[in-house]
Steps between C-alpha positions, in 0.01 A plus 500: 500500500610857435382580845663784673277489816506127556144430364493156336130487434247666293604848382871414454654466167623158389851581357594146429255218414673146495354161464704239688437137408688255742521128415544335826591175338783620286598816691475726192359842548378691193442876505284699272492874516145636404591839355323751714377689203324190344141597395265239653149482638537595859159445653158330473355828349703459195745775568820484282804652646868432586581213704636704796160682535351162611686503825447871545119448480457193687829382668634142477152351451427704185850455363488117536155500342626716199793250445274202545229621267713647225770219500289194585698435819408394840720691729397519866820586677652849510782690658510874485809685582653854480860621433612484862405120520736451201774721629492330840498140345797578279689661778451205732626273207814709483430674171528400132756543222403632168627678192378868479504627147612860410132589435370347820784680705372837351183466693554264794631747755196722474284186561717391797449842660121480448488127632699601817245791565195266443620200705720664768763232425854641472711463182770678288516598143711279258833625379502362152339262244620146456491213764357633815404339840150643576351524849127486537402860406737504196337172385151656521621805322639281221175301474310841472709628208316567181577856375776395262302217335151353552273336770561167324873536575424598845303182573796306375724671747255429783513133412865507494513648864261223604707222347831648658330522845366144464856371434618679816202355695595150388850545643390660819455306818155477678577766747534742214164389336332507847635868545332580160166343623513696831602827345298494178203285552329772724556755216304303234132434429435145422245207553786264563580412839859449647416125500468510137838675449736333762498151322607671175754702674652190659520325161607811311794313340250299316354791310634681202374779272466357148362689208361857551309711260264806472126492390361568254773314294363683179376838539458858358525819679250788453336785691140441632346808647838659494659211706780277382354151464628147406264313281531125477506370141272308539392434868400149390829397344690667784291301756575168307877583507481591872359166594761310292765718673385464866360147503624330172142470379471409127188593311350706781151631408435841669 
């Protein structure tokens, strides 16, 4: 959530929408970023708007219903988090290493300043482009960058941060993972209980992030009522591709 006041419910903007599919048998995790400007039907009244408006209008319940209705899914679990939860998690994990391009470096320090002001978590500016060790605030700032390219690239950066954090978590001992639960779990809104999460944390080495992608796979961009919107081309064919990507379903009929 792009939530400066800590609100994680209705009235907060969904900055990032991610579908996370966890195969408990194989341990594979697949991530799909639903582009926040994706133009979908967001309520039972037939209102069409951007995906992130669904959460703003009706919180997690309406966001889940929008995903399930438009994409033929059956999601019932959710976790909503803000920037501070991400920053705290990555700080507890000891940071992540990634390459910062010249164009990314041009903008990242201003985003670091804004993220420090928003979260109250301390950080410093980066000195140069190239390989950097990022703390939690710096990683959040990296995941928020989009001024030098597009929101599609930004979602790829977000999935990269998640993948790197996951690798750190797999090599962490349970005391570190438990520290994340104790520190971060109270900051999130979710219908999962600690009892759902602890068994997965204990078996974290079993899990790995496999393929990741963005939805819609095929799309066009246009302005609708003067707002930038992402149009699935077509919704039907994209949903068929999504089910094959997430679940290996062949010949899915939406």
